[in-house]
JSON list of C-alpha atoms in Angstrom, two decimals:
[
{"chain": "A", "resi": 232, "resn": "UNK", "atom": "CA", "xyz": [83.84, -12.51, 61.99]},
{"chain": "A", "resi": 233, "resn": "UNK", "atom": "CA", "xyz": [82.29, -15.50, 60.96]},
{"chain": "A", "resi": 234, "resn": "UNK", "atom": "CA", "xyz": [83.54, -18.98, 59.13]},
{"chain": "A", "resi": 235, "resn": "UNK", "atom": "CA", "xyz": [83.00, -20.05, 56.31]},
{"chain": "A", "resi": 236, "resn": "UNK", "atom": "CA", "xyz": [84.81, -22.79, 54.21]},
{"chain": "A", "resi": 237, "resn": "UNK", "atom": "CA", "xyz": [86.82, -20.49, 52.08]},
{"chain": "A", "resi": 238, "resn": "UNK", "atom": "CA", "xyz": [87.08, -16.99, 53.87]},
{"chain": "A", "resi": 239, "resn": "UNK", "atom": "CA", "xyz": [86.23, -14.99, 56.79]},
{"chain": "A", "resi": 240, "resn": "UNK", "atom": "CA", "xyz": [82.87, -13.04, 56.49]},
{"chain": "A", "resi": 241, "resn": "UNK", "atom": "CA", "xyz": [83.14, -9.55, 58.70]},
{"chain": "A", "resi": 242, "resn": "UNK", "atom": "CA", "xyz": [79.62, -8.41, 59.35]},
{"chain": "A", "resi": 243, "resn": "UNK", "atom": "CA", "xyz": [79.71, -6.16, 57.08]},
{"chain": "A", "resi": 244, "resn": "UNK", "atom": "CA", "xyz": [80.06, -8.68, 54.06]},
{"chain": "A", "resi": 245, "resn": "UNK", "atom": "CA", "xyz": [76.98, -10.96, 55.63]},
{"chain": "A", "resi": 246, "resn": "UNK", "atom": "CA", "xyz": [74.91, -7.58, 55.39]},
{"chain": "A", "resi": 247, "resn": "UNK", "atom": "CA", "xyz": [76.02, -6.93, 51.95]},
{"chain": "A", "resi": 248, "resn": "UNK", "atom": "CA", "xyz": [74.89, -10.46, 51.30]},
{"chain": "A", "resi": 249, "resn": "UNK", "atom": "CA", "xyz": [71.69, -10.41, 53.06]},
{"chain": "A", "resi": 250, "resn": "UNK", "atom": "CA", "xyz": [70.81, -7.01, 51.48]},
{"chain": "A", "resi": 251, "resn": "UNK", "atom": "CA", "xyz": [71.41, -8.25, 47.62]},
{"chain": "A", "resi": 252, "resn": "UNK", "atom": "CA", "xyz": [69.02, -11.41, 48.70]},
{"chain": "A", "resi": 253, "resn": "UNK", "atom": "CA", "xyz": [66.57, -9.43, 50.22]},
{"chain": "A", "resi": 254, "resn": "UNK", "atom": "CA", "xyz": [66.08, -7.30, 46.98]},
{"chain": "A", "resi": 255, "resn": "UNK", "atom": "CA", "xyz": [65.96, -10.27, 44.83]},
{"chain": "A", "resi": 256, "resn": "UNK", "atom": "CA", "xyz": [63.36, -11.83, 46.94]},
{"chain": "A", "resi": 257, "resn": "UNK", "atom": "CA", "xyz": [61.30, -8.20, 45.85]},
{"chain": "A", "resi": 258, "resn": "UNK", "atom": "CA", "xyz": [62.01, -8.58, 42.26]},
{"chain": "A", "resi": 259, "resn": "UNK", "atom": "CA", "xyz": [60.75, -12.05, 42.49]},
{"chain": "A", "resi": 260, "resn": "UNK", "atom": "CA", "xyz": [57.35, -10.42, 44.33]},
{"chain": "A", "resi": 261, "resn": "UNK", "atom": "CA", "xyz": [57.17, -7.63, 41.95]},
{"chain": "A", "resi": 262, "resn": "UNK", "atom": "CA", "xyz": [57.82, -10.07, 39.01]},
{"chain": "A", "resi": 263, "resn": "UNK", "atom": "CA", "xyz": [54.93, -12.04, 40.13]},
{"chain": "A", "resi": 264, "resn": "UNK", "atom": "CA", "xyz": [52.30, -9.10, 40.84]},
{"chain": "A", "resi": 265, "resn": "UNK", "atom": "CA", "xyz": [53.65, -7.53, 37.55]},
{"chain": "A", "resi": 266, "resn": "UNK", "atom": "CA", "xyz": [52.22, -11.29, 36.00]},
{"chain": "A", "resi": 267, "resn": "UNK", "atom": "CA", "xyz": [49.22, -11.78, 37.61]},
{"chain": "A", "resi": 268, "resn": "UNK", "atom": "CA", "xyz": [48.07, -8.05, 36.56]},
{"chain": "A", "resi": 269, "resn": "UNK", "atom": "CA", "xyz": [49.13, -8.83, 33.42]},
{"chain": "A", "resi": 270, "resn": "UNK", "atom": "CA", "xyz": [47.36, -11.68, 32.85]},
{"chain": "A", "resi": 271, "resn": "UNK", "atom": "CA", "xyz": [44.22, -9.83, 34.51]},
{"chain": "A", "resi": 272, "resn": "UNK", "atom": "CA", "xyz": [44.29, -7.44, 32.06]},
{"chain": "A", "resi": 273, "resn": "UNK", "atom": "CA", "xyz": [44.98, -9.39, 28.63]},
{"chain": "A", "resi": 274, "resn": "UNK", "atom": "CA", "xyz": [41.89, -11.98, 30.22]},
{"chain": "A", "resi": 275, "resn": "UNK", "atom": "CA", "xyz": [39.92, -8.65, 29.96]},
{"chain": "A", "resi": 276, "resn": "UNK", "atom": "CA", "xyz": [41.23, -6.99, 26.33]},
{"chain": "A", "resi": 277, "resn": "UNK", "atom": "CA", "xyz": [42.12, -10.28, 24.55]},
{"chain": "A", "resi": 278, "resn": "UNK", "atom": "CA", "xyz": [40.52, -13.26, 26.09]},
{"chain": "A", "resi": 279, "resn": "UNK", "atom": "CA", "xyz": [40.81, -15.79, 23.24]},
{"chain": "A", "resi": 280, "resn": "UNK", "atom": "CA", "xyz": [43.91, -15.03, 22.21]},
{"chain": "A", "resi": 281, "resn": "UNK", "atom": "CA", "xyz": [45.19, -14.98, 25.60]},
{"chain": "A", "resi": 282, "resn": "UNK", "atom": "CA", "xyz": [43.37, -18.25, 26.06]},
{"chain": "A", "resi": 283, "resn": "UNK", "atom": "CA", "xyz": [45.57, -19.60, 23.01]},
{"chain": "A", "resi": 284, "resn": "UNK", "atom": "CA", "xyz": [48.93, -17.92, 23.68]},
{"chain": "A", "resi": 285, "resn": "UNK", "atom": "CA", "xyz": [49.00, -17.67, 27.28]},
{"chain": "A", "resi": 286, "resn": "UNK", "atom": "CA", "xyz": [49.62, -14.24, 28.83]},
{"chain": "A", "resi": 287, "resn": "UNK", "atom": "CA", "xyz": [53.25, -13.88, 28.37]},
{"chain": "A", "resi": 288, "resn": "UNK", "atom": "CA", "xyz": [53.77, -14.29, 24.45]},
{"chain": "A", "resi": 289, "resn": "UNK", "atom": "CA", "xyz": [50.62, -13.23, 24.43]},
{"chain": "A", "resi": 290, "resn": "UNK", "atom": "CA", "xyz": [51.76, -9.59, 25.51]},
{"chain": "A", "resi": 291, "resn": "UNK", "atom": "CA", "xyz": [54.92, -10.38, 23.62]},
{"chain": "A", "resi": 292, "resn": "UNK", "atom": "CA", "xyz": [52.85, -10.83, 20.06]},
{"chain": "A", "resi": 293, "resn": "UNK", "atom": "CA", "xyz": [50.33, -7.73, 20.74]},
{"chain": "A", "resi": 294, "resn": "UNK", "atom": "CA", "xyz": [53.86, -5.45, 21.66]},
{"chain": "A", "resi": 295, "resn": "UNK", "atom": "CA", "xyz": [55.66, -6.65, 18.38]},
{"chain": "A", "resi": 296, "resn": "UNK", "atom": "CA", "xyz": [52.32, -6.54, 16.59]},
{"chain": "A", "resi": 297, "resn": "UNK", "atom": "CA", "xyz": [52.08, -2.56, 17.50]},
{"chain": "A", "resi": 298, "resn": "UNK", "atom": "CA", "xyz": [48.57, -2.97, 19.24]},
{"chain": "A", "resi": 299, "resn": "UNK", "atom": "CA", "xyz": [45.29, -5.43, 18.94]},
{"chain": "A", "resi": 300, "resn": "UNK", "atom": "CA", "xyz": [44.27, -3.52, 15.87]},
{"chain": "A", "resi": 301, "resn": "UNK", "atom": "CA", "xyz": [47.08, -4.19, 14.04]},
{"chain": "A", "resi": 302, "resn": "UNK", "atom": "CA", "xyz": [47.94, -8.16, 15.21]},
{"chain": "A", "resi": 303, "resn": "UNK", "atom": "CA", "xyz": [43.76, -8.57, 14.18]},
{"chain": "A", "resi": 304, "resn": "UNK", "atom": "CA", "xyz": [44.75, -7.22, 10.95]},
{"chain": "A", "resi": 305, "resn": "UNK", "atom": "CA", "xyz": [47.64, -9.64, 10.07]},
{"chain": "A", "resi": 306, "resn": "UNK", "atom": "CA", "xyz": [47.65, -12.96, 8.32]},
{"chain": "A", "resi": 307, "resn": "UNK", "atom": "CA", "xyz": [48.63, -15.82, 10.28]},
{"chain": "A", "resi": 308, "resn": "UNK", "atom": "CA", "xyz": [51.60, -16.09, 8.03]},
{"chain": "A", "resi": 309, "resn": "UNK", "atom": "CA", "xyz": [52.57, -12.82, 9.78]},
{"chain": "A", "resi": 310, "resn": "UNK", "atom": "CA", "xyz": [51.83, -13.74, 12.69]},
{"chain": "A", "resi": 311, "resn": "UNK", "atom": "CA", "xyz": [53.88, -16.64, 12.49]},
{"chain": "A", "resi": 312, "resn": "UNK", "atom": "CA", "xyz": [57.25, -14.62, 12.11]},
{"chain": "A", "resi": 313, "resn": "UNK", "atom": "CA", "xyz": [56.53, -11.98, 14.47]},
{"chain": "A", "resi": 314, "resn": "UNK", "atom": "CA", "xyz": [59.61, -12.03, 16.46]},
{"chain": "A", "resi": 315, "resn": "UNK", "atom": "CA", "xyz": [61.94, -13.31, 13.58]},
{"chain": "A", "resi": 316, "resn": "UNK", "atom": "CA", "xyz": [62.36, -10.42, 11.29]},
{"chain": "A", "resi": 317, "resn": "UNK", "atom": "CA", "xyz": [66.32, -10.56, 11.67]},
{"chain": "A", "resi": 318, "resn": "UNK", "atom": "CA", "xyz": [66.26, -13.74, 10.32]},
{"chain": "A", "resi": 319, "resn": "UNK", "atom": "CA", "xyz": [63.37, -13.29, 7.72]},
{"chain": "A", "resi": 320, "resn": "UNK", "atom": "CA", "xyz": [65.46, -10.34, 6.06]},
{"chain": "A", "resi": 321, "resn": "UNK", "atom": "CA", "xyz": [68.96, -12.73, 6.54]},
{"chain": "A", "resi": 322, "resn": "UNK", "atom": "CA", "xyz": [67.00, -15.03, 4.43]},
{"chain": "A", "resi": 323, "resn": "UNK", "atom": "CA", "xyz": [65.50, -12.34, 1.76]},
{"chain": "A", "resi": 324, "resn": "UNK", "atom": "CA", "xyz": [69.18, -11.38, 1.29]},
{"chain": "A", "resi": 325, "resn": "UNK", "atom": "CA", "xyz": [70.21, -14.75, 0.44]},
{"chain": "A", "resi": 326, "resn": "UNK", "atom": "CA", "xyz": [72.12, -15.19, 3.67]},
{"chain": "A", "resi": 327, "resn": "UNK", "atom": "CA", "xyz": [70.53, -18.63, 5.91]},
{"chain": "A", "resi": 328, "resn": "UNK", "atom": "CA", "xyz": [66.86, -20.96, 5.96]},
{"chain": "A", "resi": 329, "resn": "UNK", "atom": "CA", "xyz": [63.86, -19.40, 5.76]},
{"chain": "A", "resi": 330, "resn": "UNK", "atom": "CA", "xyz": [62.61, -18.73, 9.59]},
{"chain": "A", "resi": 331, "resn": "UNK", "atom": "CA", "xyz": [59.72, -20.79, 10.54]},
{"chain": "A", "resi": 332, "resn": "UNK", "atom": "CA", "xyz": [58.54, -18.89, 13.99]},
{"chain": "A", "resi": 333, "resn": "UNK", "atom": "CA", "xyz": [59.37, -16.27, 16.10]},
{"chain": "A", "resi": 334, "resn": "UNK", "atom": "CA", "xyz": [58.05, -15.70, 19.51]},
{"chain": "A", "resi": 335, "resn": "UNK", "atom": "CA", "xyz": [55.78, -18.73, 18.37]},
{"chain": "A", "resi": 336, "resn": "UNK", "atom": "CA", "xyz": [58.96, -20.49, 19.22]},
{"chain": "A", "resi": 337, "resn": "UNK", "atom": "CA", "xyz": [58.21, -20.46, 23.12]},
{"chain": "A", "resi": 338, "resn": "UNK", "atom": "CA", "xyz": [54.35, -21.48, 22.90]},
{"chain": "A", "resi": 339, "resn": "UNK", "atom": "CA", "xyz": [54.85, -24.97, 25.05]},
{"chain": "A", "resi": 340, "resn": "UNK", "atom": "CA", "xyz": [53.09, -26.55, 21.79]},
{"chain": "A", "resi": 341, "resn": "UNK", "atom": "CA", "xyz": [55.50, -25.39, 19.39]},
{"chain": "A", "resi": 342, "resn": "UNK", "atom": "CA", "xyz": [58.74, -26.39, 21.31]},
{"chain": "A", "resi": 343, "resn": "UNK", "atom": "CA", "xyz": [57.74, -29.48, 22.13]},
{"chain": "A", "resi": 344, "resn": "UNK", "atom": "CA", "xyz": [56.35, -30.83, 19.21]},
{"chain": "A", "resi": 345, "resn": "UNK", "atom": "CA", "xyz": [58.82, -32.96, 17.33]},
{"chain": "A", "resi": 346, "resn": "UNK", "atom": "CA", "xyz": [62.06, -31.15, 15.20]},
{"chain": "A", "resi": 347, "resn": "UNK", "atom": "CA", "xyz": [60.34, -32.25, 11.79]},
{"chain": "A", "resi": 348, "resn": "UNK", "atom": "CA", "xyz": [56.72, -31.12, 12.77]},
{"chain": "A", "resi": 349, "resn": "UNK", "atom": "CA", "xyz": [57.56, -27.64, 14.33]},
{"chain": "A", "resi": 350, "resn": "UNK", "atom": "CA", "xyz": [56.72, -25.64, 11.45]},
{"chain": "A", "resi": 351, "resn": "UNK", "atom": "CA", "xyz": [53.65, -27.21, 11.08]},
{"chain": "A", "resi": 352, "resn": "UNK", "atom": "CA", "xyz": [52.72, -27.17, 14.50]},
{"chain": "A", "resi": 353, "resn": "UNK", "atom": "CA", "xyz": [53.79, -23.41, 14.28]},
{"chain": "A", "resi": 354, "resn": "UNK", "atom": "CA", "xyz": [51.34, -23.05, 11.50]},
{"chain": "A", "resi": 355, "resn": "UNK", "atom": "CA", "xyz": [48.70, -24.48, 13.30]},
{"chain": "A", "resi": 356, "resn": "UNK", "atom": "CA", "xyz": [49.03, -22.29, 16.49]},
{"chain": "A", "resi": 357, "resn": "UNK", "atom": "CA", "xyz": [49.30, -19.31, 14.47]},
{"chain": "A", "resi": 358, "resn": "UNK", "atom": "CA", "xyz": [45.88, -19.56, 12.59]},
{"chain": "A", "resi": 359, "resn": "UNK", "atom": "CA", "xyz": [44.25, -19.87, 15.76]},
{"chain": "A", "resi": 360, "resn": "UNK", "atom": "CA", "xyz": [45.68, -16.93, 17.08]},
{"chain": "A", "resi": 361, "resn": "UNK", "atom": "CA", "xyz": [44.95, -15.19, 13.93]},
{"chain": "A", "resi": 362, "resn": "UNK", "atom": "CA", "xyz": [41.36, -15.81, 14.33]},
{"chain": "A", "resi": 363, "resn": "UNK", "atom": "CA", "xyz": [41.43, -15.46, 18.35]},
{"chain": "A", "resi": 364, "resn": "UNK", "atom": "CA", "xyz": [42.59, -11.63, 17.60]},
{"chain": "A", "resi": 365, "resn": "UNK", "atom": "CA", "xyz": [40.00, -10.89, 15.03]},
{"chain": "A", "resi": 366, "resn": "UNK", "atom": "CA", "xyz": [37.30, -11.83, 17.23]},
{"chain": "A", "resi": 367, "resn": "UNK", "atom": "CA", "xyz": [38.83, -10.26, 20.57]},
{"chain": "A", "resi": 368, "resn": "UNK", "atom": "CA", "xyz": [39.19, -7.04, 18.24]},
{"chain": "A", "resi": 369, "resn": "UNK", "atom": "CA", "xyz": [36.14, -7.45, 15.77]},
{"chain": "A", "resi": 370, "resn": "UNK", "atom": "CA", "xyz": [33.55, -9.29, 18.09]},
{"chain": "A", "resi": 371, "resn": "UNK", "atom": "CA", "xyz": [34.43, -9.73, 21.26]},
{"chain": "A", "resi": 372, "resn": "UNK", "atom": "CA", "xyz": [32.39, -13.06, 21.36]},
{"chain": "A", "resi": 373, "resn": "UNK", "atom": "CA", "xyz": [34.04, -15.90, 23.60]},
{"chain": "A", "resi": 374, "resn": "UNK", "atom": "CA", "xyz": [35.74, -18.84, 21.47]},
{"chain": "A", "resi": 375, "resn": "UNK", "atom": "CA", "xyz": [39.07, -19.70, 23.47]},
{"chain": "A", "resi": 376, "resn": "UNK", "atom": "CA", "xyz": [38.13, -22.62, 24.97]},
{"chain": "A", "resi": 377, "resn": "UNK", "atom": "CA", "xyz": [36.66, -23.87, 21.10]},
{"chain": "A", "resi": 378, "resn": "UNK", "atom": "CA", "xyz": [39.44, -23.02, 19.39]},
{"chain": "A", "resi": 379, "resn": "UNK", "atom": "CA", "xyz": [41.78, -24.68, 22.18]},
{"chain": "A", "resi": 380, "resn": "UNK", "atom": "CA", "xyz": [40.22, -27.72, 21.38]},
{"chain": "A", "resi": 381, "resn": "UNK", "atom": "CA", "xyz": [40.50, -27.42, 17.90]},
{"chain": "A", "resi": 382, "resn": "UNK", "atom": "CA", "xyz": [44.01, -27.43, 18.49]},
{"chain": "A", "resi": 383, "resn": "UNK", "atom": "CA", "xyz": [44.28, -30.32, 20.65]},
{"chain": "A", "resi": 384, "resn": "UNK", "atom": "CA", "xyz": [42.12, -32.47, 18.01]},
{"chain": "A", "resi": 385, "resn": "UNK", "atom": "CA", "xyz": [44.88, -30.87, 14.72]},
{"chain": "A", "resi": 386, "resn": "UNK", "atom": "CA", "xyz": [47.78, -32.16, 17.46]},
{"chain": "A", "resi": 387, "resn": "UNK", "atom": "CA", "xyz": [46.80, -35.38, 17.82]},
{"chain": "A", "resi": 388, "resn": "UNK", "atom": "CA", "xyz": [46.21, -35.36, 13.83]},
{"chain": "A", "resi": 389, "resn": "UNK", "atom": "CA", "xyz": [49.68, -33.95, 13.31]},
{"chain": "A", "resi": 390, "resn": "UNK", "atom": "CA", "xyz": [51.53, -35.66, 15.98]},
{"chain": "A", "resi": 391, "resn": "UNK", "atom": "CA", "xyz": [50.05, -39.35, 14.13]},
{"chain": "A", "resi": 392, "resn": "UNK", "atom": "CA", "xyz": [51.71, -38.30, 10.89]},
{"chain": "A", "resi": 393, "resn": "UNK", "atom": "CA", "xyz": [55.06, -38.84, 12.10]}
]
């Protein structure tokens, strides 16, 4: 037995313990490998718009999308609201706002841009994606870093307006 401040442990409890932390610590590890491959392999199918998006909402946008193909294919409009098609039909049955973003919503641009310039700032991020996935899919020419820029130069544009 060992103490603690509240209860005895028996032995058996501290294994318990040690076992549920141990396999946590390998989730973490597996979570991390399972990251770094993806963002391996999105560097190597999408570059731009991985460039843009980063790898996780990348994947997230491509796997809502249905493929490259079809995310290439969309308007940025579409884009856009990928993610938010609960509330998009809530707000074609006259039920709540219009939905400005969906997994947008988590691009570090878009949440922290100021309340009153999200949309725009959503906008903005999902043009550039737009056109990142038409040239990963169409042309497979290199523009990430370009069109990164581009967005920096539109932020400090939008983020003036106040």
């Amino acid at each position: 037995k060992t103490n603690s401040m509240g209860i005895d442990f028996k032995d058996e409890d501290i294994k318990a313990v040690q076992t549920i932390a141990s396999k946590i610590l390998e989730m973490y590890d597996l979570r991390e490998y399972l990251s770094e491959y993806l963002e391996k392999l999105l560097k190597e199918m999408a570059p731009n718009f991985t460039e843009i998006a980063g790898p996780i909402i990348a994947s997230r946008l491509i796997s809502k999308a249905g493929g490259m193909e079809k995310i290439a294919k969309m308007p940025s409009s579409t884009v856009q609201l990928l993610g938010a098609e609960k509330a998009l039909f809530r707000f074609l049955h006259g039920e709540g706002k219009s939905p400005r973003f969906g997994i947008i919503f988590s691009h570090p641009l878009v949440m922290n841009a100021p309340e009153h310039l999200k949309g725009k700032v959503a906008r903005l991020v999902a043009s550039k994606l737009s056109m990142a996935a038409k040239m990963d899919f169409y042309s497979k020419e290199y523009r990430g870093d370009k069109y990164k820029q581009e967005i920096q130069a539109k932020m400090k544009e939008i983020l003036k307006e106040k």
